[in-house]
Every structure is written in C-alpha cells, then in structure tokens.
CSV table of C-alpha atoms in Angstrom, one decimal:
chain,number,residue,atom,x,y,z
A,225,MET,CA,-5.2,9.7,-15.3
A,226,LEU,CA,-2.5,11.7,-15.7
A,227,PHE,CA,-2.0,12.2,-11.9
A,228,LEU,CA,-1.9,8.6,-11.5
A,229,PHE,CA,0.7,8.1,-13.9
A,230,VAL,CA,3.0,10.8,-12.5
A,231,THR,CA,2.3,9.2,-9.0
A,232,VAL,CA,3.5,5.5,-10.6
A,233,ILE,CA,6.5,7.3,-12.1
A,234,ILE,CA,7.6,9.3,-8.9
A,235,PHE,CA,6.8,6.5,-6.5
A,236,ASN,CA,8.7,4.2,-8.5
A,237,LEU,CA,11.8,6.4,-8.9
A,238,ILE,CA,11.9,6.9,-5.1
A,239,ALA,CA,11.7,3.1,-4.7
A,240,TYR,CA,14.1,2.6,-7.1
A,241,LEU,CA,16.9,5.3,-6.0
A,242,ILE,CA,16.8,4.8,-2.0
A,243,PRO,CA,19.4,3.1,-0.4
A,244,LYS,CA,18.0,-0.5,0.4
A,245,ARG,CA,18.0,-1.7,4.3
A,246,ILE,CA,16.1,-4.8,3.7
A,247,SER,CA,17.5,-7.8,1.8
A,248,PRO,CA,16.0,-8.3,-1.6
A,249,MET,CA,14.3,-11.8,-0.7
A,250,VAL,CA,12.7,-9.9,2.3
A,251,LEU,CA,11.4,-6.9,-0.1
A,252,LEU,CA,10.3,-9.4,-2.7
A,253,ALA,CA,8.5,-11.6,-0.2
A,254,THR,CA,6.8,-8.1,1.4
A,255,THR,CA,5.8,-6.9,-1.6
A,256,LEU,CA,4.2,-9.9,-2.9
A,257,PHE,CA,2.0,-10.4,0.1
A,258,ALA,CA,1.2,-6.5,0.0
A,259,MET,CA,0.2,-7.3,-3.5
A,260,TYR,CA,-1.8,-10.1,-2.7
A,261,LEU,CA,-3.6,-8.4,0.5
A,262,GLN,CA,-4.6,-5.6,-2.1
A,263,LEU,CA,-6.2,-7.6,-4.6
A,264,ILE,CA,-8.0,-10.0,-2.1
A,265,THR,CA,-9.4,-6.9,-0.4
A,266,ASP,CA,-10.3,-5.4,-3.5
A,267,VAL,CA,-12.1,-8.4,-4.9
A,268,TYR,CA,-14.2,-8.7,-2.1
A,269,LEU,CA,-14.8,-4.8,-0.8
A,270,GLY,CA,-14.5,-3.5,-4.5
A,271,LEU,CA,-16.0,-6.3,-6.7
A,272,LYS,CA,-18.3,-8.3,-4.4
A,273,TYR,CA,-19.7,-5.6,-2.6
A,274,HIS,CA,-19.4,-2.6,-4.5
A,275,LEU,CA,-18.2,-0.4,-1.8
A,276,TYR,CA,-15.5,1.1,-4.1
A,277,GLY,CA,-13.5,0.7,-7.4
A,278,TYR,CA,-11.2,1.9,-9.7
A,279,PHE,CA,-12.1,4.2,-12.7
A,280,ASP,CA,-15.5,2.3,-13.9
A,281,LYS,CA,-17.6,-0.1,-12.2
A,282,GLY,CA,-16.2,-3.9,-12.8
A,283,VAL,CA,-13.0,-5.2,-13.8
A,284,ASN,CA,-11.0,-3.3,-16.1
A,285,TRP,CA,-7.2,-3.6,-17.2
A,286,SER,CA,-6.3,0.2,-15.6
A,287,THR,CA,-6.9,-1.4,-11.9
A,288,LEU,CA,-3.8,-3.1,-12.7
A,289,ILE,CA,-2.2,0.2,-12.7
A,290,TYR,CA,-2.7,0.6,-8.8
A,291,ALA,CA,-1.8,-3.0,-8.4
A,292,PHE,CA,1.6,-3.2,-10.1
A,293,GLY,CA,2.5,0.7,-10.2
A,294,ILE,CA,1.9,1.9,-6.8
A,295,TYR,CA,1.4,-0.8,-4.2
A,296,PRO,CA,5.1,-2.2,-4.7
A,297,ALA,CA,6.7,0.9,-4.4
A,298,ILE,CA,5.0,2.1,-1.3
A,299,ASN,CA,6.0,-1.3,0.2
A,300,VAL,CA,9.8,-0.8,-0.9
A,301,VAL,CA,9.9,2.6,0.6
A,302,PHE,CA,7.4,2.2,3.8
A,303,LEU,CA,9.7,-0.8,4.9
A,304,ASN,CA,13.0,0.8,4.2
A,305,TYR,CA,12.4,3.8,6.2
A,306,TYR,CA,10.4,2.0,9.2
A,307,PRO,CA,12.0,2.7,12.4
A,308,TYR,CA,13.1,-0.9,13.1
A,309,GLY,CA,14.5,-1.2,16.9
A,310,LYS,CA,13.1,2.1,18.0
A,311,LYS,CA,10.6,3.0,21.1
A,312,ILE,CA,7.0,1.9,20.1
A,313,TYR,CA,5.8,5.3,19.9
A,314,LYS,CA,8.0,6.1,16.9
A,315,HIS,CA,6.4,2.8,15.2
A,316,ALA,CA,2.9,4.3,15.9
A,317,ILE,CA,4.1,8.0,14.7
A,318,TYR,CA,5.3,6.3,11.6
A,319,ILE,CA,2.4,4.2,10.8
A,320,LEU,CA,0.3,7.5,11.6
A,321,GLY,CA,2.1,9.3,9.2
A,322,TRP,CA,1.8,7.0,6.3
A,323,SER,CA,-1.7,6.8,7.2
A,324,ILE,CA,-2.5,10.2,6.7
A,325,LEU,CA,-0.4,9.9,3.3
A,326,ALA,CA,-2.3,7.4,2.0
A,327,MET,CA,-5.6,9.3,3.1
A,328,GLY,CA,-4.4,12.2,1.5
A,329,TYR,CA,-3.5,10.3,-1.8
A,330,GLU,CA,-7.1,8.0,-1.6
A,331,THR,CA,-8.7,11.9,-1.5
A,332,LEU,CA,-6.5,13.1,-4.5
A,333,PHE,CA,-7.5,9.9,-6.6
A,334,ILE,CA,-11.1,10.6,-5.8
A,335,TRP,CA,-10.9,14.1,-7.1
A,336,THR,CA,-9.2,13.0,-10.2
A,337,GLY,CA,-11.6,10.2,-10.9
A,338,THR,CA,-9.3,7.4,-10.7
A,339,PHE,CA,-11.1,6.0,-7.7
A,340,TYR,CA,-14.4,6.1,-6.7
A,341,LEU,CA,-16.6,5.5,-3.3
A,342,ASN,CA,-19.6,3.7,-3.6
A,343,GLY,CA,-20.7,2.7,0.1
A,344,TRP,CA,-17.2,3.1,1.5
A,345,LYS,CA,-16.7,6.0,3.6
A,346,GLN,CA,-13.4,7.9,3.7
A,347,TYR,CA,-13.4,7.6,7.6
A,348,TYR,CA,-13.4,4.0,7.2
A,349,SER,CA,-10.0,4.2,5.8
A,350,VAL,CA,-9.0,6.1,8.9
A,351,ILE,CA,-9.3,3.1,10.9
A,352,VAL,CA,-8.1,0.3,8.0
A,353,TYR,CA,-4.9,1.9,7.0
A,354,PRO,CA,-3.1,1.9,10.3
A,355,ILE,CA,-4.2,-1.7,10.3
A,356,LEU,CA,-3.2,-2.7,6.8
A,357,TYR,CA,0.3,-1.2,7.9
A,358,ILE,CA,0.7,-3.1,11.1
A,359,ILE,CA,-0.3,-6.4,9.1
A,360,LEU,CA,2.4,-5.7,6.6
A,361,MET,CA,5.0,-5.2,9.5
A,362,VAL,CA,3.8,-8.4,11.2
A,363,PHE,CA,4.3,-10.2,7.7
A,364,HIS,CA,7.5,-8.5,7.2
A,365,LYS,CA,8.8,-9.8,10.8
A,366,ILE,CA,7.6,-13.1,9.7
A,367,ALA,CA,9.3,-13.2,6.3
A,368,VAL,CA,12.4,-12.0,7.9
A,369,LYS,CA,12.4,-15.1,10.6
A,370,PHE,CA,11.9,-17.5,8.0
A,371,ILE,CA,14.7,-16.2,5.5
A,372,LYS,CA,17.0,-16.3,8.6
A,373,GLN,CA,15.9,-19.9,9.2
A,374,SER,CA,16.5,-21.1,5.6
C-alpha cells in the first residue's frame, strides 16, 4: 500500500508541476473519459468476469485510489508530452514507451499486493495497453475538435 501512495503522490506532483500544453477544458474532458473507460473496464473485466482486481475480491473503497489518484495524473502527463504533429513512428514509439511503463507498474502493483490477477494473463496487457492509449488519443482529437467548434 505504501508503494501505491508514493506512486500517487509522485504522479500527481509531476502532473501538477509540468507545463501544460493542452487547454484545461481538453484535459478535463480527456481525464474524465480516461476515468470512465477505466471504471467501465474494471466493472466488466474485474467485477463481472473476475479476471483481476484491486486489493481484495469485490468492491472496496481502496480501488478509488487507482481511479482518482493514478489514472488522471497519467492522462495529464501522457497527453502533455505526446508528440503532436510528428511522424507516425514517433507516435508509435511514444505509445510503446508508455505501454512498457504501464506493464512495469502493473508488475510492481502485483508484487506489492495492491493488484491481483485471476484469469487475466499479463501478456494480455501487452496487447491492451497500446490499444487503450490509442483510444485515449482518438478521444483527445475528438475533444479538441468539439471544443474548437464551440
């Protein structure tokens, strides 16, 4: 649990202190979308199908530490340093790097007991993380477009 709290503090400090390259409204929209996507995914894969979970089986308040403490901060940092306007291979390298980082943290959270696997295999995450980051970027582009139109 200590590792989780330290991670939350560090990620949120980074998210707060970095220069913001994205408007607050776009950050808000994409952060809420990222949290929504994470919660829906966890409801189905974690609670309905019992493939993984946080801490103990079932619903518990400490799961909210992930939902509100980690995912929004990661979203802010990921989007602020995304290589907008660069060649496609730089986008791929960036997403690959974040996916590797996510896999590393997933492993550490498993080792520290704040996350467990129950049917989910870690190699599934190798496939899923890049897809999730791409979905986040697609939503980001949609949010930017809608905000410019308003």
